[in-house]
mmCIF file of C-alpha atoms and ligand atoms in Angstrom:
data_model
loop_
_atom_site.group_PDB
_atom_site.id
_atom_site.type_symbol
_atom_site.label_atom_id
_atom_site.label_comp_id
_atom_site.label_asym_id
_atom_site.label_seq_id
_atom_site.Cartn_x
_atom_site.Cartn_y
_atom_site.Cartn_z
ATOM 1 C CA MET T 76 -29.255 54.854 -42.121
ATOM 2 C CA ARG T 77 -31.223 56.857 -44.691
ATOM 3 C CA VAL T 78 -33.726 54.960 -46.780
ATOM 4 C CA TYR T 79 -34.781 56.157 -50.234
ATOM 5 C CA THR T 80 -37.678 54.710 -52.214
ATOM 6 C CA ALA T 81 -37.870 55.190 -55.982
ATOM 7 C CA LYS T 82 -40.846 57.378 -56.867
ATOM 8 C CA GLY T 83 -41.419 55.564 -60.140
ATOM 9 C CA GLY T 84 -41.449 52.051 -58.588
ATOM 10 C CA GLY T 85 -44.450 49.744 -58.768
ATOM 11 C CA PHE T 86 -47.253 49.255 -61.278
ATOM 12 C CA CYS T 87 -46.775 51.001 -64.595
ATOM 13 C CA PHE T 88 -49.696 52.275 -66.656
ATOM 14 C CA GLY T 89 -49.996 49.057 -68.714
ATOM 15 C CA VAL T 90 -49.905 46.687 -65.740
ATOM 16 C CA LYS T 91 -52.339 48.789 -63.746
ATOM 17 C CA ARG T 92 -54.706 48.832 -66.709
ATOM 18 C CA ALA T 93 -54.494 45.034 -67.155
ATOM 19 C CA ILE T 94 -54.995 44.339 -63.455
ATOM 20 C CA ASP T 95 -57.964 46.705 -63.292
ATOM 21 C CA ILE T 96 -59.488 44.871 -66.266
ATOM 22 C CA ALA T 97 -58.917 41.487 -64.585
ATOM 23 C CA TYR T 98 -60.512 42.591 -61.287
ATOM 24 C CA LYS T 99 -63.398 44.150 -63.186
ATOM 25 C CA VAL T 100 -64.272 41.013 -65.158
ATOM 26 C CA ALA T 101 -63.672 38.505 -62.326
ATOM 27 C CA GLY T 102 -66.907 36.661 -61.675
ATOM 28 C CA LYS T 103 -68.749 38.469 -64.489
ATOM 29 C CA TYR T 104 -68.896 35.513 -66.882
ATOM 30 C CA LYS T 105 -70.855 32.308 -66.702
ATOM 31 C CA GLY T 106 -67.805 30.172 -67.434
ATOM 32 C CA GLY T 107 -64.320 30.724 -66.007
ATOM 33 C CA VAL T 108 -62.099 33.677 -66.839
ATOM 34 C CA TYR T 109 -58.643 32.613 -68.012
ATOM 35 C CA THR T 110 -55.444 34.499 -68.768
ATOM 36 C CA LEU T 111 -52.961 33.156 -71.303
ATOM 37 C CA GLY T 112 -49.936 32.941 -69.040
ATOM 38 C CA PRO T 113 -49.827 34.882 -65.742
ATOM 39 C CA ILE T 114 -51.362 38.315 -66.302
ATOM 40 C CA ILE T 115 -48.297 39.891 -64.688
ATOM 41 C CA HIS T 116 -45.068 38.489 -63.334
ATOM 42 C CA ASN T 117 -45.987 38.783 -59.696
ATOM 43 C CA PRO T 118 -46.928 35.621 -57.760
ATOM 44 C CA GLN T 119 -48.793 37.493 -54.989
ATOM 45 C CA VAL T 120 -51.156 39.259 -57.414
ATOM 46 C CA ILE T 121 -51.689 36.042 -59.363
ATOM 47 C CA GLU T 122 -52.747 34.224 -56.177
ATOM 48 C CA GLU T 123 -55.177 37.012 -55.300
ATOM 49 C CA LEU T 124 -56.736 36.874 -58.777
ATOM 50 C CA LYS T 125 -56.968 33.076 -58.612
ATOM 51 C CA SER T 126 -59.000 33.406 -55.429
ATOM 52 C CA MET T 127 -61.404 35.616 -57.415
ATOM 53 C CA GLY T 128 -61.731 33.066 -60.228
ATOM 54 C CA VAL T 129 -59.233 34.495 -62.741
ATOM 55 C CA MET T 130 -57.003 31.553 -63.595
ATOM 56 C CA PRO T 131 -53.803 31.520 -65.645
ATOM 57 C CA VAL T 132 -53.379 28.785 -68.248
ATOM 58 C CA GLU T 133 -50.208 27.854 -70.086
ATOM 59 C CA ASP T 134 -51.528 28.220 -73.647
ATOM 60 C CA ILE T 135 -54.611 27.956 -75.863
ATOM 61 C CA ARG T 136 -54.508 24.138 -75.825
ATOM 62 C CA SER T 137 -54.968 24.204 -72.057
ATOM 63 C CA LEU T 138 -58.397 25.835 -72.545
ATOM 64 C CA LYS T 139 -59.696 22.680 -74.215
ATOM 65 C CA GLY T 140 -62.435 20.969 -72.233
ATOM 66 C CA LYS T 141 -62.862 23.942 -69.896
ATOM 67 C CA ASP T 142 -66.002 25.996 -69.500
ATOM 68 C CA VAL T 143 -64.477 29.237 -70.804
ATOM 69 C CA GLY T 144 -66.351 32.461 -70.100
ATOM 70 C CA ALA T 145 -63.615 34.786 -71.388
ATOM 71 C CA VAL T 146 -59.926 34.852 -72.180
ATOM 72 C CA ILE T 147 -57.801 37.809 -71.082
ATOM 73 C CA ILE T 148 -54.748 38.710 -73.154
ATOM 74 C CA ARG T 149 -52.055 40.002 -70.825
ATOM 75 C CA THR T 150 -49.901 43.157 -71.179
ATOM 76 C CA HIS T 151 -47.206 41.363 -73.227
ATOM 77 C CA GLY T 152 -49.715 40.560 -75.981
ATOM 78 C CA VAL T 153 -49.812 37.328 -77.966
ATOM 79 C CA THR T 154 -48.685 36.220 -81.402
ATOM 80 C CA ARG T 155 -50.777 37.007 -84.478
ATOM 81 C CA GLN T 156 -51.430 33.269 -84.860
ATOM 82 C CA ALA T 157 -52.621 32.891 -81.273
ATOM 83 C CA MET T 158 -55.007 35.822 -81.670
ATOM 84 C CA LYS T 159 -56.447 34.238 -84.819
ATOM 85 C CA LYS T 160 -56.826 30.881 -83.119
ATOM 86 C CA LEU T 161 -58.688 32.426 -80.196
ATOM 87 C CA THR T 162 -61.009 34.305 -82.541
ATOM 88 C CA ASP T 163 -61.605 31.240 -84.724
ATOM 89 C CA SER T 164 -62.411 29.173 -81.613
ATOM 90 C CA GLY T 165 -65.173 31.626 -80.731
ATOM 91 C CA TYR T 166 -63.814 32.629 -77.320
ATOM 92 C CA THR T 167 -64.758 35.989 -75.833
ATOM 93 C CA ILE T 168 -61.464 37.877 -75.881
ATOM 94 C CA ILE T 169 -60.630 40.655 -73.442
ATOM 95 C CA ASP T 170 -57.526 42.303 -74.811
ATOM 96 C CA ALA T 171 -55.402 43.806 -72.015
ATOM 97 C CA THR T 172 -52.289 44.085 -74.193
ATOM 98 C CA CYS T 173 -50.478 47.271 -73.167
ATOM 99 C CA PRO T 174 -51.114 49.976 -75.783
ATOM 100 C CA TYR T 175 -47.331 50.526 -76.034
ATOM 101 C CA VAL T 176 -46.848 46.856 -76.913
ATOM 102 C CA LYS T 177 -49.663 47.123 -79.469
ATOM 103 C CA LYS T 178 -47.824 50.043 -81.021
ATOM 104 C CA ALA T 179 -44.607 48.001 -81.250
ATOM 105 C CA GLN T 180 -46.558 45.159 -82.938
ATOM 106 C CA TYR T 181 -48.031 47.664 -85.385
ATOM 107 C CA TYR T 182 -44.595 49.058 -86.292
ATOM 108 C CA ALA T 183 -43.088 45.577 -86.687
ATOM 109 C CA LYS T 184 -45.810 44.766 -89.229
ATOM 110 C CA LEU T 185 -45.472 48.141 -90.942
ATOM 111 C CA LEU T 186 -41.733 47.637 -91.433
ATOM 112 C CA LYS T 187 -42.314 44.145 -92.801
ATOM 113 C CA ASP T 188 -45.013 45.443 -95.201
ATOM 114 C CA GLU T 189 -42.652 48.177 -96.400
ATOM 115 C CA GLY T 190 -40.051 45.528 -97.277
ATOM 116 C CA TYR T 191 -37.557 46.100 -94.467
ATOM 117 C CA GLN T 192 -35.744 43.274 -92.758
ATOM 118 C CA VAL T 193 -36.934 43.690 -89.176
ATOM 119 C CA VAL T 194 -34.436 43.623 -86.325
ATOM 120 C CA ILE T 195 -35.958 43.292 -82.859
ATOM 121 C CA LEU T 196 -33.831 44.212 -79.876
ATOM 122 C CA GLY T 197 -35.005 42.023 -77.006
ATOM 123 C CA SER T 198 -35.031 38.551 -75.478
ATOM 124 C CA ARG T 199 -36.141 35.785 -77.835
ATOM 125 C CA GLU T 200 -37.888 33.892 -75.025
ATOM 126 C CA HIS T 201 -39.923 36.864 -73.794
ATOM 127 C CA PRO T 202 -43.644 36.640 -74.706
ATOM 128 C CA GLU T 203 -43.706 40.240 -75.927
ATOM 129 C CA VAL T 204 -40.863 39.508 -78.347
ATOM 130 C CA LYS T 205 -42.531 36.294 -79.544
ATOM 131 C CA GLY T 206 -45.548 38.457 -80.383
ATOM 132 C CA LEU T 207 -43.403 41.024 -82.199
ATOM 133 C CA MET T 208 -41.701 38.262 -84.188
ATOM 134 C CA SER T 209 -45.056 37.055 -85.445
ATOM 135 C CA TYR T 210 -45.742 40.504 -86.935
ATOM 136 C CA ALA T 211 -42.226 41.094 -88.245
ATOM 137 C CA GLY T 212 -42.208 38.429 -90.971
ATOM 138 C CA ARG T 213 -39.851 35.716 -92.078
ATOM 139 C CA GLY T 214 -36.483 37.435 -92.340
ATOM 140 C CA ALA T 215 -36.793 39.073 -88.915
ATOM 141 C CA VAL T 216 -34.015 38.623 -86.385
ATOM 142 C CA VAL T 217 -33.962 39.039 -82.612
ATOM 143 C CA VAL T 218 -30.807 40.203 -80.874
ATOM 144 C CA ARG T 219 -30.075 40.740 -77.215
ATOM 145 C CA ASP T 220 -27.299 43.212 -77.997
ATOM 146 C CA ALA T 221 -25.047 44.403 -80.808
ATOM 147 C CA THR T 222 -22.727 41.379 -80.556
ATOM 148 C CA GLU T 223 -25.532 39.076 -81.745
ATOM 149 C CA LEU T 224 -26.190 40.927 -85.019
ATOM 150 C CA PRO T 225 -25.912 38.649 -88.067
ATOM 151 C CA PRO T 226 -25.050 39.932 -91.577
ATOM 152 C CA LEU T 227 -28.088 42.019 -92.590
ATOM 153 C CA LYS T 228 -29.914 42.928 -95.789
ATOM 154 C CA LYS T 229 -29.601 46.417 -97.310
ATOM 155 C CA ARG T 230 -32.814 47.874 -95.849
ATOM 156 C CA VAL T 231 -33.295 47.334 -92.137
ATOM 157 C CA GLY T 232 -36.068 48.391 -89.764
ATOM 158 C CA VAL T 233 -35.693 48.295 -85.993
ATOM 159 C CA VAL T 234 -38.180 47.918 -83.155
ATOM 160 C CA VAL T 235 -37.371 47.348 -79.495
ATOM 161 C CA GLN T 236 -38.881 45.262 -76.710
ATOM 162 C CA THR T 237 -40.594 47.971 -74.672
ATOM 163 C CA THR T 238 -38.644 47.262 -71.494
ATOM 164 C CA ARG T 239 -35.068 47.333 -72.841
ATOM 165 C CA HIS T 240 -32.411 49.867 -71.903
ATOM 166 C CA VAL T 241 -31.886 52.858 -74.218
ATOM 167 C CA GLU T 242 -28.105 52.302 -74.138
ATOM 168 C CA ALA T 243 -28.559 48.847 -75.703
ATOM 169 C CA LEU T 244 -30.608 50.450 -78.489
ATOM 170 C CA LYS T 245 -27.884 53.025 -79.169
ATOM 171 C CA ASP T 246 -25.239 50.264 -79.423
ATOM 172 C CA VAL T 247 -27.340 48.207 -81.824
ATOM 173 C CA LEU T 248 -28.135 51.192 -84.053
ATOM 174 C CA CYS T 249 -24.443 52.131 -84.309
ATOM 175 C CA ALA T 250 -23.503 48.570 -85.214
ATOM 176 C CA ILE T 251 -26.274 48.270 -87.834
ATOM 177 C CA ALA T 252 -25.510 51.636 -89.417
ATOM 178 C CA GLY T 253 -22.050 50.384 -90.289
ATOM 179 C CA GLN T 254 -23.282 47.550 -92.493
ATOM 180 C CA ILE T 255 -26.466 48.648 -94.335
ATOM 181 C CA LYS T 256 -27.803 51.216 -96.876
ATOM 182 C CA GLU T 257 -31.116 52.237 -95.305
ATOM 183 C CA LEU T 258 -32.216 52.219 -91.678
ATOM 184 C CA LYS T 259 -35.634 52.975 -90.259
ATOM 185 C CA VAL T 260 -36.116 52.968 -86.490
ATOM 186 C CA TYR T 261 -39.216 53.018 -84.359
ATOM 187 C CA ASN T 262 -38.235 53.719 -80.809
ATOM 188 C CA THR T 263 -40.769 51.488 -79.072
ATOM 189 C CA LEU T 264 -39.126 51.755 -75.669
ATOM 190 C CA CYS T 265 -41.663 52.482 -72.990
ATOM 191 C CA SER T 266 -40.961 55.768 -71.208
ATOM 192 C CA SER T 267 -42.056 54.270 -67.885
ATOM 193 C CA THR T 268 -39.250 51.686 -68.122
ATOM 194 C CA THR T 269 -36.665 54.218 -69.270
ATOM 195 C CA GLU T 270 -37.487 56.533 -66.352
ATOM 196 C CA ARG T 271 -37.537 53.652 -63.873
ATOM 197 C CA LEU T 272 -34.080 52.500 -65.003
ATOM 198 C CA LYS T 273 -32.739 56.059 -64.839
ATOM 199 C CA GLU T 274 -34.084 56.691 -61.351
ATOM 200 C CA THR T 275 -32.840 53.304 -60.107
ATOM 201 C CA GLU T 276 -29.377 53.982 -61.511
ATOM 202 C CA GLU T 277 -29.255 57.397 -59.812
ATOM 203 C CA LEU T 278 -30.248 55.848 -56.484
ATOM 204 C CA ALA T 279 -27.788 52.978 -56.836
ATOM 205 C CA ARG T 280 -24.965 55.457 -57.353
ATOM 206 C CA LYS T 281 -25.553 57.117 -53.983
ATOM 207 C CA VAL T 282 -26.345 54.244 -51.604
ATOM 208 C CA ASP T 283 -24.529 51.348 -49.931
ATOM 209 C CA VAL T 284 -27.298 48.753 -50.428
ATOM 210 C CA MET T 285 -30.022 48.399 -53.068
ATOM 211 C CA VAL T 286 -33.198 46.382 -52.609
ATOM 212 C CA ILE T 287 -35.200 45.551 -55.726
ATOM 213 C CA VAL T 288 -38.746 44.331 -55.122
ATOM 214 C CA GLY T 289 -40.613 42.195 -57.630
ATOM 215 C CA GLY T 290 -41.253 38.746 -59.054
ATOM 216 C CA LYS T 291 -38.153 36.636 -59.707
ATOM 217 C CA ASN T 292 -39.741 35.815 -63.076
ATOM 218 C CA SER T 293 -40.224 39.466 -64.003
ATOM 219 C CA ALA T 294 -37.795 40.480 -66.762
ATOM 220 C CA ASN T 295 -37.966 44.198 -66.013
ATOM 221 C CA THR T 296 -37.392 43.634 -62.268
ATOM 222 C CA THR T 297 -34.435 41.365 -62.991
ATOM 223 C CA GLN T 298 -33.083 44.036 -65.310
ATOM 224 C CA LEU T 299 -33.168 46.593 -62.484
ATOM 225 C CA ALA T 300 -31.210 44.246 -60.208
ATOM 226 C CA LYS T 301 -28.696 43.563 -62.977
ATOM 227 C CA LEU T 302 -28.208 47.281 -63.575
ATOM 228 C CA CYS T 303 -27.492 47.904 -59.870
ATOM 229 C CA ARG T 304 -25.072 44.979 -59.671
ATOM 230 C CA SER T 305 -23.245 46.294 -62.741
ATOM 231 C CA LEU T 306 -22.544 49.428 -60.654
ATOM 232 C CA SER T 307 -20.979 47.212 -57.976
ATOM 233 C CA VAL T 308 -23.611 48.063 -55.353
ATOM 234 C CA PRO T 309 -24.630 45.155 -53.073
ATOM 235 C CA THR T 310 -28.093 44.382 -54.471
ATOM 236 C CA HIS T 311 -30.856 42.111 -53.195
ATOM 237 C CA HIS T 312 -33.753 41.110 -55.425
ATOM 238 C CA ILE T 313 -36.660 40.120 -53.204
ATOM 239 C CA GLU T 314 -40.323 39.315 -53.777
ATOM 240 C CA THR T 315 -41.759 40.371 -50.403
ATOM 241 C CA ALA T 316 -40.653 41.856 -47.064
ATOM 242 C CA LEU T 317 -40.331 38.295 -45.725
ATOM 243 C CA ASP T 318 -37.202 37.837 -47.866
ATOM 244 C CA LEU T 319 -35.368 40.749 -46.175
ATOM 245 C CA ARG T 320 -32.349 40.081 -43.924
ATOM 246 C CA GLU T 321 -31.259 42.656 -41.376
ATOM 247 C CA SER T 322 -27.589 41.718 -41.856
ATOM 248 C CA TRP T 323 -27.656 43.189 -45.396
ATOM 249 C CA PHE T 324 -27.820 46.650 -43.871
ATOM 250 C CA SER T 325 -25.147 46.324 -41.219
ATOM 251 C CA GLY T 326 -22.755 49.281 -41.522
ATOM 252 C CA ALA T 327 -24.805 50.848 -44.335
ATOM 253 C CA LYS T 328 -25.362 54.616 -44.185
ATOM 254 C CA ARG T 329 -27.794 54.749 -47.088
ATOM 255 C CA ALA T 330 -30.113 52.182 -48.645
ATOM 256 C CA ALA T 331 -32.605 52.438 -51.486
ATOM 257 C CA ILE T 332 -35.620 50.527 -52.723
ATOM 258 C CA SER T 333 -36.783 50.242 -56.303
ATOM 259 C CA ALA T 334 -39.380 47.951 -57.832
ATOM 260 C CA GLY T 335 -40.450 46.435 -61.132
ATOM 261 C CA ALA T 336 -43.483 47.428 -63.177
ATOM 262 C CA SER T 337 -45.487 44.491 -61.853
ATOM 263 C CA THR T 338 -44.880 45.052 -58.131
ATOM 264 C CA PRO T 339 -47.901 46.184 -56.107
ATOM 265 C CA GLU T 340 -47.503 49.383 -54.067
ATOM 266 C CA ARG T 341 -48.543 47.438 -50.942
ATOM 267 C CA LEU T 342 -45.488 45.135 -51.173
ATOM 268 C CA ILE T 343 -43.127 48.092 -51.672
ATOM 269 C CA LYS T 344 -44.575 49.853 -48.609
ATOM 270 C CA GLU T 345 -44.136 46.704 -46.485
ATOM 271 C CA VAL T 346 -40.482 46.464 -47.531
ATOM 272 C CA GLU T 347 -39.972 50.164 -46.812
ATOM 273 C CA ARG T 348 -41.529 49.861 -43.360
ATOM 274 C CA LYS T 349 -39.392 46.869 -42.431
ATOM 275 C CA ILE T 350 -36.143 48.473 -43.599
ATOM 276 C CA LYS T 351 -36.990 51.673 -41.744
ATOM 277 C CA GLY T 352 -37.436 49.507 -38.641
ATOM 278 C CA TYR T 353 -33.849 48.242 -39.120
ATOM 279 C CA ARG T 354 -32.747 51.841 -39.602
ATOM 280 C CA ARG T 355 -33.663 52.719 -36.070
ATOM 281 C CA LYS T 356 -31.478 49.887 -34.790
ATOM 282 C CA VAL T 357 -28.609 50.433 -37.270
ATOM 283 C CA SER T 358 -28.211 54.221 -36.841
HETATM 284 S S1 SF4 V 1365 -43.654 48.540 -68.823
HETATM 285 FE FE1 SF4 V 1365 -44.428 49.990 -70.353
HETATM 286 S S2 SF4 V 1365 -44.860 48.703 -72.113
HETATM 287 FE FE2 SF4 V 1365 -44.714 47.318 -70.391
HETATM 288 S S3 SF4 V 1365 -46.766 47.111 -69.636
HETATM 289 FE FE3 SF4 V 1365 -45.837 48.791 -68.512
HETATM 290 S S4 SF4 V 1365 -46.424 50.656 -69.617
HETATM 291 FE FE4 SF4 V 1365 -46.749 48.908 -70.969
#
């Protein structure tokens, strides 16, 4: 059995930057260091940071009564209102929002200020999209795909959750173009995600089994698994090498591993090593 590992798997630029910031500030403040929500969607990294004194909290209210040294904003960013609240409360803010997400927030606000109705392609529940909504103004709408588009105003501006698929953007733009007079688009897709999806799709098309490594709560990792399943390739989404089962590879000639943007290199290597161990028995 041949085993391929995606070259673009693992930490993206934004996640690496945020994690580096978190490790750097751990233990540097008199009070505790808190992140609003888990800094990345990877339970193993979160546990490691907790052991160094960087604790995730649910929301700003959860900071009440705590001895807060600093608050880290994670890669997804926060809403405009949350940022104001943190500033008004006098907390020391360490902003680890990914610069690409910042750019998307900036464009959402720009479109609103220029009088466009803002359409955001993304998942309503995702923290990044909640942040974008807060910059996009009252008439803004969030759609998962073209089928969710409501009747729109005459002038529409589009931004995209950074981790969506380019094909979904194309579909939405075609559908919008048919019903409005003016369309302005900021392609806020992150190139790291686009390349990761492309590479994963190419691998999935040539193997018998796909293994996707990353947090079960990571939207971009789940998206990779969904993409592979849509190509009818047996796909297993795992968090660590402990989740692997040798039986998945029985009869397989080729297998491939890909990973989400929040998966540490170490976990990918462990998975690779274990599967290569099966390879020797299978082939
Ligand atoms: S996936 Fe892209 S947008 Fe998201 S954190 Fe990574 S680099 Fe930033």
